[in-house]
Tab-separated table of C-alpha atoms in Angstrom:
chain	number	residue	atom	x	y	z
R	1	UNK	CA	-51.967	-88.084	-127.953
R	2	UNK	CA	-52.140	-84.192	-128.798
R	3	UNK	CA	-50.898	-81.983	-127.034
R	4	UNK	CA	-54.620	-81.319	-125.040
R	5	UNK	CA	-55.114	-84.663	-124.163
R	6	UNK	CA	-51.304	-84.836	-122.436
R	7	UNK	CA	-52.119	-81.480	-120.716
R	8	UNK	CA	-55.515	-82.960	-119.133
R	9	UNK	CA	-53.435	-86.437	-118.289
R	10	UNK	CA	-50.794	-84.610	-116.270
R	11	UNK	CA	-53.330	-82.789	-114.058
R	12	UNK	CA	-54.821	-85.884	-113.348
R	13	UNK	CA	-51.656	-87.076	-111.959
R	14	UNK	CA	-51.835	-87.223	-108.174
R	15	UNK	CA	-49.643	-84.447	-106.300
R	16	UNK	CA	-47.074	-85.333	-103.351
R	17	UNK	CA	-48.676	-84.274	-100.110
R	18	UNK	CA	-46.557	-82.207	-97.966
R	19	UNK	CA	-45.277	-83.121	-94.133
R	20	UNK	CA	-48.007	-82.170	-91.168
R	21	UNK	CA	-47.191	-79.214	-89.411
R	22	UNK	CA	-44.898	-79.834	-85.851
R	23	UNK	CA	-44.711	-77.055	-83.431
R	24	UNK	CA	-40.858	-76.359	-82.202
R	25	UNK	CA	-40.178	-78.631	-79.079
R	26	UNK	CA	-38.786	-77.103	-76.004
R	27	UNK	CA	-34.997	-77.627	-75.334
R	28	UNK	CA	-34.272	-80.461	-73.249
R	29	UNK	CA	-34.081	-79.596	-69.365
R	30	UNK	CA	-33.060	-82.216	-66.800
R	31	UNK	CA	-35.332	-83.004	-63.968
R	32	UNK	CA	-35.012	-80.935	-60.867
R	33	UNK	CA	-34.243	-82.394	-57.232
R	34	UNK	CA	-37.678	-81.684	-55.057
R	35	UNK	CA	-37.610	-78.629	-52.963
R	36	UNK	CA	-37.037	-79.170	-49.341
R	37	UNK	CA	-39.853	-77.961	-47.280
R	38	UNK	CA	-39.809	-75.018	-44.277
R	39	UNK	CA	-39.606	-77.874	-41.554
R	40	UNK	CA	-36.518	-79.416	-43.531
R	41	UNK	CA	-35.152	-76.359	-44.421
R	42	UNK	CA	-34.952	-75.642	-40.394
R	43	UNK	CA	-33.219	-78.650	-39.413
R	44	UNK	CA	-30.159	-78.680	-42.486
R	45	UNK	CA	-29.492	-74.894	-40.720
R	46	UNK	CA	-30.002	-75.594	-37.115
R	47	UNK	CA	-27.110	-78.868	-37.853
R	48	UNK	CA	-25.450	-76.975	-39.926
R	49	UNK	CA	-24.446	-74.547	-37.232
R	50	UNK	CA	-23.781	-76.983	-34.726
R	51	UNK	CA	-26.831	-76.602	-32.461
R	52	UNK	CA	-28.819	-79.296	-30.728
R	53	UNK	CA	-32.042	-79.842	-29.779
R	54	UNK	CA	-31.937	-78.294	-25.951
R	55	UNK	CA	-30.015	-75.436	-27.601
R	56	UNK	CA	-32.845	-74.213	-29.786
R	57	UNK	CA	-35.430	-74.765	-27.345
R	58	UNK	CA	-33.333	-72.737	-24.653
R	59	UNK	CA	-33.072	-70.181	-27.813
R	60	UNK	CA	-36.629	-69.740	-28.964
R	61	UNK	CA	-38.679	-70.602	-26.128
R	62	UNK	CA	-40.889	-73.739	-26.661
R	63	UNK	CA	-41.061	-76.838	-25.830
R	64	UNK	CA	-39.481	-79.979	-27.266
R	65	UNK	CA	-42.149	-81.570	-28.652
R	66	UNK	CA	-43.514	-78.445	-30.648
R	67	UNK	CA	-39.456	-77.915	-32.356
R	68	UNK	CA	-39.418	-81.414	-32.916
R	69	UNK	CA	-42.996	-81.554	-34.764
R	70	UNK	CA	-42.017	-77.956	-36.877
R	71	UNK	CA	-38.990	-79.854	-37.835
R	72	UNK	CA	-41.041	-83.031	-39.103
R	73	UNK	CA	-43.940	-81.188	-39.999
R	74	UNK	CA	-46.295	-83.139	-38.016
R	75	UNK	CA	-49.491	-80.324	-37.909
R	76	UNK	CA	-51.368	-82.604	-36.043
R	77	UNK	CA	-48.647	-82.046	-32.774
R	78	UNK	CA	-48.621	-78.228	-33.371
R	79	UNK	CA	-51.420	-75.513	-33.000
R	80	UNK	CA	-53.360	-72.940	-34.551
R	81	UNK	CA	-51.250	-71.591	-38.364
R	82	UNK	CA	-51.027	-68.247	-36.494
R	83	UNK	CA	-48.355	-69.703	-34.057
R	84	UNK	CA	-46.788	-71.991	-36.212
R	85	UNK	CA	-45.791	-68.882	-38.758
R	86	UNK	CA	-44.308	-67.324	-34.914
R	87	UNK	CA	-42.533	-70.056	-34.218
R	88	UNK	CA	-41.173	-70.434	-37.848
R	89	UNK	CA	-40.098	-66.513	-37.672
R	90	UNK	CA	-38.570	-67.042	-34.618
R	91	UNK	CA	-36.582	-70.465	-35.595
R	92	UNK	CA	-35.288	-68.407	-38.578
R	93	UNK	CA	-33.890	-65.658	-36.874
R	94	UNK	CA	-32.156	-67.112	-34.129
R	95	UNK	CA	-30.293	-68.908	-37.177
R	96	UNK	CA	-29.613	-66.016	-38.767
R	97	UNK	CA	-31.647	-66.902	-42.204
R	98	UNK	CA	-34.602	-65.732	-44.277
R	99	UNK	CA	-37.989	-66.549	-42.830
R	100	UNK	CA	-40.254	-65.099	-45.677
R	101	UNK	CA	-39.334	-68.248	-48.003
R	102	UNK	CA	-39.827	-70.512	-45.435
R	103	UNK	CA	-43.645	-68.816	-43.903
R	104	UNK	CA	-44.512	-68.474	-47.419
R	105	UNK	CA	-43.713	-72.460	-48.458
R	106	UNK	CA	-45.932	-73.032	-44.878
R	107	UNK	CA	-48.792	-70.738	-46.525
R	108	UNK	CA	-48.664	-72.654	-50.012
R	109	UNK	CA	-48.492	-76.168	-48.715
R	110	UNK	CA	-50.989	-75.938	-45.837
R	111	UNK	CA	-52.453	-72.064	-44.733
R	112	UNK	CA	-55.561	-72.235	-42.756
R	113	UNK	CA	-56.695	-75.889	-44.141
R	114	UNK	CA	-56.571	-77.258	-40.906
R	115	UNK	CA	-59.035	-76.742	-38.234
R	116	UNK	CA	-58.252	-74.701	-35.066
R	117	UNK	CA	-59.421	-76.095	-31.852
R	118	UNK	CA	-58.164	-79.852	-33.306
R	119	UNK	CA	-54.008	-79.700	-33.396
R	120	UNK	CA	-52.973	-78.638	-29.465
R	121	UNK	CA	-50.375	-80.418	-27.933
R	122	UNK	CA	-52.238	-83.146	-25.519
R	123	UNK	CA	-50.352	-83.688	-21.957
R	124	UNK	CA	-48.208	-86.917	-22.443
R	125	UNK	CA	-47.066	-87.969	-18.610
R	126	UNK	CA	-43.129	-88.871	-18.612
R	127	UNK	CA	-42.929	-92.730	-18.151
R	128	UNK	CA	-39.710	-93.109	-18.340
R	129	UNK	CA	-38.253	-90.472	-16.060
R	130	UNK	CA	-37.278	-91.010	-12.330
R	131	UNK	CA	-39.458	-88.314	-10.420
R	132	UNK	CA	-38.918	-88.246	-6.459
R	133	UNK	CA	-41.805	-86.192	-4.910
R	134	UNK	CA	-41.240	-84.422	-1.345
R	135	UNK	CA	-43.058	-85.751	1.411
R	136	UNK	CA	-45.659	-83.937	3.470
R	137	UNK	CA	-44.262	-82.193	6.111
R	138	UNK	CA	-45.414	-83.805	9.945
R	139	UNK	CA	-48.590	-82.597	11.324
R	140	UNK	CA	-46.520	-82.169	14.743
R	141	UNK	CA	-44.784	-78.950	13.406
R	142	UNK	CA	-48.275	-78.081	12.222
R	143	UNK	CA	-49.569	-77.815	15.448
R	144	UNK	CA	-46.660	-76.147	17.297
R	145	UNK	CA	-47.084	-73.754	14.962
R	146	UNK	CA	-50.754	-73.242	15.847
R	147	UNK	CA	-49.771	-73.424	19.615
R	148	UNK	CA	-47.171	-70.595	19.083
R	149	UNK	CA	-49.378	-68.488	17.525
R	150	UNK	CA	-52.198	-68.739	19.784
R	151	UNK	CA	-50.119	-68.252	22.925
R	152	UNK	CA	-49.001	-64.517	21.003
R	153	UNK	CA	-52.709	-63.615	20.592
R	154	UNK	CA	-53.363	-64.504	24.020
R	155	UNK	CA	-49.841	-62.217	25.010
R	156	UNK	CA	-51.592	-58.931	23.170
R	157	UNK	CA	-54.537	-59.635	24.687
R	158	UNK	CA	-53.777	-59.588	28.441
R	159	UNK	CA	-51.627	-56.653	27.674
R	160	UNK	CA	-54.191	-54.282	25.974
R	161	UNK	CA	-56.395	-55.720	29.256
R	162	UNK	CA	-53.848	-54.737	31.826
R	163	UNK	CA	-52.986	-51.208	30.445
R	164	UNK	CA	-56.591	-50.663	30.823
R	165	UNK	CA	-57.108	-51.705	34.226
R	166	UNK	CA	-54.083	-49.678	35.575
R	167	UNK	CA	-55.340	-46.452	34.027
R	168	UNK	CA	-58.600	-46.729	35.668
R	169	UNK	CA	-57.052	-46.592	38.965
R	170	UNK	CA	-54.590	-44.223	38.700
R	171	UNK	CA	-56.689	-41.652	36.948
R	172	UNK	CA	-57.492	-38.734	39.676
R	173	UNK	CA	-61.301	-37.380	39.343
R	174	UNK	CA	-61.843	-33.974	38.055
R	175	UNK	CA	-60.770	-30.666	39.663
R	176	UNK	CA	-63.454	-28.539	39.896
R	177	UNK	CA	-62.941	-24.882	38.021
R	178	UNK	CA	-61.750	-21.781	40.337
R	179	UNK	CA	-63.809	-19.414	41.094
R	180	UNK	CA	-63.205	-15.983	39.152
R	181	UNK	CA	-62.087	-13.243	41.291
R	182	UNK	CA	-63.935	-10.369	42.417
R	183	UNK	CA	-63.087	-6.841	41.797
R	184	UNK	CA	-63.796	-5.680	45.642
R	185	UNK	CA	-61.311	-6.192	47.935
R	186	UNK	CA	-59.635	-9.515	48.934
R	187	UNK	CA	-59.879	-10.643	52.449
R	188	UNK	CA	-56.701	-11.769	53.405
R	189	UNK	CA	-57.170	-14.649	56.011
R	190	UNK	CA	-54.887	-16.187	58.304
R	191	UNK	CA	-52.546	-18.683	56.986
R	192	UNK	CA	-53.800	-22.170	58.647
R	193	UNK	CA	-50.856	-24.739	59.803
R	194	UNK	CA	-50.613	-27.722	57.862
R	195	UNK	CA	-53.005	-30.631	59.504
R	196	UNK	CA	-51.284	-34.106	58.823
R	197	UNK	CA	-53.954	-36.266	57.265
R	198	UNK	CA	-56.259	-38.533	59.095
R	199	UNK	CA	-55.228	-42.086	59.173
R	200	UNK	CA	-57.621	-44.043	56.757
R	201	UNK	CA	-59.340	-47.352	58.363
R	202	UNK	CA	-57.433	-50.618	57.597
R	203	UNK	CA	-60.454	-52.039	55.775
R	204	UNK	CA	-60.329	-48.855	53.035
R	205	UNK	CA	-56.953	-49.281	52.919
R	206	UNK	CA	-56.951	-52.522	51.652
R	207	UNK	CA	-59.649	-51.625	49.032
R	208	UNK	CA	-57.088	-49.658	47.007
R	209	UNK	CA	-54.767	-51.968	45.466
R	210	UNK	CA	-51.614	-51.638	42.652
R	211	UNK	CA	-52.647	-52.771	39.301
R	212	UNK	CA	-50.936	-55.757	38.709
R	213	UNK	CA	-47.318	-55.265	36.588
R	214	UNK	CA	-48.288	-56.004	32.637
R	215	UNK	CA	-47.413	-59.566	31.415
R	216	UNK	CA	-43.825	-59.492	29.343
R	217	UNK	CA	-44.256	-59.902	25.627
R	218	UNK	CA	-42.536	-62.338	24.081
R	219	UNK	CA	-39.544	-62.048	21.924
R	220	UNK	CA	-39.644	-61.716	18.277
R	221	UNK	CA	-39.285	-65.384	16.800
R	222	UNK	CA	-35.572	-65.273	15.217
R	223	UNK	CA	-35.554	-65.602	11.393
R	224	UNK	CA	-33.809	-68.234	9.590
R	225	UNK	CA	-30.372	-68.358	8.825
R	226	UNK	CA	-29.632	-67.768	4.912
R	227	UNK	CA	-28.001	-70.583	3.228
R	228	UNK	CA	-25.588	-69.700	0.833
R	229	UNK	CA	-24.474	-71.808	-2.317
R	230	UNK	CA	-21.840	-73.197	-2.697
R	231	UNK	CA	-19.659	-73.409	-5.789
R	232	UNK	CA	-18.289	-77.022	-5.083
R	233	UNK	CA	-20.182	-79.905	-3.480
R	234	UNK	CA	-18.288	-82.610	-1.320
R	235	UNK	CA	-18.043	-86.062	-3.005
R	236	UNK	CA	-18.594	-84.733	-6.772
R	237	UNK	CA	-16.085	-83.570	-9.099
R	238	UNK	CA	-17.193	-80.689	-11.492
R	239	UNK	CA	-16.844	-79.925	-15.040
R	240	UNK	CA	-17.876	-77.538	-17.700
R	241	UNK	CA	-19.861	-79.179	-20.406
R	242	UNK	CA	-17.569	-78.121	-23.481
R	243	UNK	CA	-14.287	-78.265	-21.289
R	244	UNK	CA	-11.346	-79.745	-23.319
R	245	UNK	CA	-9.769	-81.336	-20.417
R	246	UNK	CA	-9.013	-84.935	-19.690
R	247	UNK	CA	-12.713	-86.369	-17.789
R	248	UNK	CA	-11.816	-87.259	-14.307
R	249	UNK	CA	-12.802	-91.116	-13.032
R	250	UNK	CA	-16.058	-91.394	-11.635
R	251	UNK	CA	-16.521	-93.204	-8.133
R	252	UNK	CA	-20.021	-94.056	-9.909
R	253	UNK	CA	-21.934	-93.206	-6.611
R	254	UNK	CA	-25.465	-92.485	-6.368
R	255	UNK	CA	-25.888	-88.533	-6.672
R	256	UNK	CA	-29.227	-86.465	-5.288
R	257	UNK	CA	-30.417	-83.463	-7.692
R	258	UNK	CA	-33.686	-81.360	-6.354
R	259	UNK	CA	-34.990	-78.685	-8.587
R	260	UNK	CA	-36.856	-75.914	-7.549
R	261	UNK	CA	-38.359	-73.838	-10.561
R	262	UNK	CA	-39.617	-70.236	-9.829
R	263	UNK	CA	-40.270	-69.732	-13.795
R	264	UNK	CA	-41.476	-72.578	-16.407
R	265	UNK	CA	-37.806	-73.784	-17.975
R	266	UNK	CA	-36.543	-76.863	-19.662
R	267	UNK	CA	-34.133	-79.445	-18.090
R	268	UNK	CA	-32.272	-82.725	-19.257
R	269	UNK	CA	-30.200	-85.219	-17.430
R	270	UNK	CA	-28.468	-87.600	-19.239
R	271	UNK	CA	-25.220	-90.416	-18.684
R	272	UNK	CA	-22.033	-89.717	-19.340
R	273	UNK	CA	-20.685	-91.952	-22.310
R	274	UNK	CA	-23.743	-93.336	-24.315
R	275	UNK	CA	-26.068	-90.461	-23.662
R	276	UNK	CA	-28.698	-92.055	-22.366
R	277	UNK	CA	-31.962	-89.876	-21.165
R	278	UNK	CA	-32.406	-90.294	-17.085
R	279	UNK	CA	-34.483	-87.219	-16.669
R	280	UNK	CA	-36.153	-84.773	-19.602
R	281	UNK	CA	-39.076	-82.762	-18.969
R	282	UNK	CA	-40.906	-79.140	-19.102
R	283	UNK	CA	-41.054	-78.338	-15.402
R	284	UNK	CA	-43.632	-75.678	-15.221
R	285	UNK	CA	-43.456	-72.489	-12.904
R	286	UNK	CA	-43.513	-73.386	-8.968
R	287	UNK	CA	-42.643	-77.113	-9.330
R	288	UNK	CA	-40.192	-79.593	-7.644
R	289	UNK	CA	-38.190	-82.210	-9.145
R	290	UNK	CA	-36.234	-84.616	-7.052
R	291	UNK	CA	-33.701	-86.831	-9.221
R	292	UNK	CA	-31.812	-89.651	-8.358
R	293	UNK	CA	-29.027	-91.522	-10.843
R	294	UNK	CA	-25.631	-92.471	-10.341
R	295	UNK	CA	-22.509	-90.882	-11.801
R	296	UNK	CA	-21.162	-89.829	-14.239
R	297	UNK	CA	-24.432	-87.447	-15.705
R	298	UNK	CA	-24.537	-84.581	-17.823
R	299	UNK	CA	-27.067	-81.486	-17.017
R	300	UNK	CA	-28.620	-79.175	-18.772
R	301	UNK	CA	-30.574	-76.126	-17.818
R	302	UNK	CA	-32.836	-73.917	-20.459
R	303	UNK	CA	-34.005	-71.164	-18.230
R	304	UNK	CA	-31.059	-70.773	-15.542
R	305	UNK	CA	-31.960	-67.660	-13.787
R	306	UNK	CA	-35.314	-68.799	-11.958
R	307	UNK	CA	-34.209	-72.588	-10.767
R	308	UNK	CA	-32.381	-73.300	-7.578
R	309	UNK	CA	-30.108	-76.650	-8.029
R	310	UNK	CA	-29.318	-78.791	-4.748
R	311	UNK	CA	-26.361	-81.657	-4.878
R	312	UNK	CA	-26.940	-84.096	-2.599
R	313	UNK	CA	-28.398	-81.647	-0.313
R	314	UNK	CA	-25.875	-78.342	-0.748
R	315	UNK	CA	-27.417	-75.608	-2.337
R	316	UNK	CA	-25.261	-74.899	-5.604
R	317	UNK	CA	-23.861	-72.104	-6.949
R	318	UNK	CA	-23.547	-72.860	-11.162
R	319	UNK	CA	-23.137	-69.098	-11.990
R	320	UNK	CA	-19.373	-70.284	-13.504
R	321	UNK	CA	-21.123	-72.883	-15.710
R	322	UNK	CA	-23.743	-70.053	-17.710
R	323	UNK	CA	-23.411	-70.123	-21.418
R	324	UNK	CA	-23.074	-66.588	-22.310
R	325	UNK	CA	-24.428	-67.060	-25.815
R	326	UNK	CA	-28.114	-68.659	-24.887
R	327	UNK	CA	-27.780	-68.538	-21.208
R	328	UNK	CA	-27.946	-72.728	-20.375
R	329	UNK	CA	-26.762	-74.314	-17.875
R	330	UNK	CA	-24.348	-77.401	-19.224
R	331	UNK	CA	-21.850	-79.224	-16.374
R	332	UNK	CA	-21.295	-82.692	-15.663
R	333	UNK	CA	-20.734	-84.551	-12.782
R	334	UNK	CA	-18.052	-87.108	-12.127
């Protein structure tokens, strides 16, 4: 073989292919946990600081049901996205934390994707509360009432009537004008001796008789006494909710609570010792709530300035027992 023929063999030769190309591969990074979403987020900070359900609501001003749902994010209990991003706001800042993180993970996840109109909160009656309503008052007082108050009209009436009628007879008729005098010259007459009047006939006499004395008016109808509250109540033993001292023993008598609510406010009555619910509810403005348990039970009061509290019939004064930091009412009863 020349040296052509060895040239021509070893192009022939088949050449080594070279490796495919691989593009760099990013560095290894270890899965992340999933992000916690605005509802979670809420409820690590509100335990976190130590703050329970009735604390919040008395802090923010809504109801139970809506806090619980923005906690769980349950949509479908909570309405239109423009008060859910409120009430998010205002969850945040009463805990002291960012709320643009937490309105913007609401914007992300859900926005305006569901329909208003279709997520209000329906009106769920309280089955397993103990509500005592007040009974009518008697229609006897009813028509005392109406008795009273006709017997006044009829008062002013005779009254105005009898005014009248003695003015008309002791009005005099009209003196007629005197005569201008003359420039000529007076004639002084004799002055005439007084002439006792005539004696009138019996029968004319008797025609002229004294208006008849008006009728007395009645008396203003006293008011009512005012009853003021007192700060203890006979028969129960008070406490402060968060008071460190030993609990006293409980005669575990039946106890009477009536709430009257001038402004819409939250309220929860619960046992002593397991925490069991015996009365939670919304009470709106105006209402009465009448309450009946046994001791030991544990109150609480969202909105404490506009709700008068009886004890077993004793107004009560709970002034002492005001939270300073979210204004509640918390005391127990032993």
């Amino acid at each position: 073989m020349n040296k052509n023929e060895q040239d021509v063999a070893e192009q022939e030769q088949p050449q080594p292919l070279e490796p495919p190309y691989q593009p760099p591969q990013p560095p290894y990074q270890p899965p992340q946990p999933p992000l916690k979403g605005f509802g979670a987020q809420l409820l690590a900070a509100r335990e976190q600081q130590g703050f329970s359900v009735g604390d919040m609501v008395g802090r923010i001003h809504i109801s139970v049901r809506q806090l619980r749902a923005l906690e769980s994010e349950k949509l479908e209990d909570l309405p239109e996205p423009v008060y859910v991003r409120g009430f998010i706001r205002s969850y945040a800042k009463s805990l002291g934390i960012d709320h643009k993180p937490l309105v913007e993970d609401f914007n992300r996840r859900y926005g305006d994707s569901f329909s208003i109109g279709s997520h209000q909160i329906p009106e769920v009656a309280y089955s397993s509360e103990q509500v005592f309503q007040d009974k009518n008052p008697s229609p006897w007082w009813r028509l005392v009432g109406l008795l009273i108050l006709v017997s006044a009209i009829a008062a002013g009436i005779w009254a105005i009537v009898s005014q009248d009628m003695l003015k008309g007879f002791t009005d005099n008729e009209p003196v007629p004008p005197r005569p201008a005098v003359q420039n000529e010259e007076v004639r002084r007459e004799p002055v005439k001796q007084a002439v006792a009047p005539k004696p009138q006939p019996a029968a004319q006499r008797q025609s002229v008789q004294p208006a008849p004395a008006p009728a007395p008016v009645p008396p203003p109808k006293p008011e009512p006494p005012v009853i003021k509250a007192q700060e203890n109540v006979p028969g129960i033993v008070l406490q402060a909710d968060d008071s460190t001292d030993a609990a006293p023993q409980s005669d575990r008598k039946e106890v009477r609570i009536r709430l009257s609510v001038k402004q819409e406010c939250w309220v929860r009555i619960s046992r002593v010792g397991d925490d069991s619910t015996v009365f939670e509810q919304e009470v709106p403005a105006g209402a009465t709530r009448s309450i009946r348990s046994t001791k030991p039970l544990r109150v609480i009061i969202g909105n404490s300035e506009d709700v008068e509290v009886e004890l077993n019939d004793v107004l009560f004064d709970y002034k002492r027992f005001i939270s300073p930091r979210d204004k509640t009412v918390r005391f127990r009863m032993y």
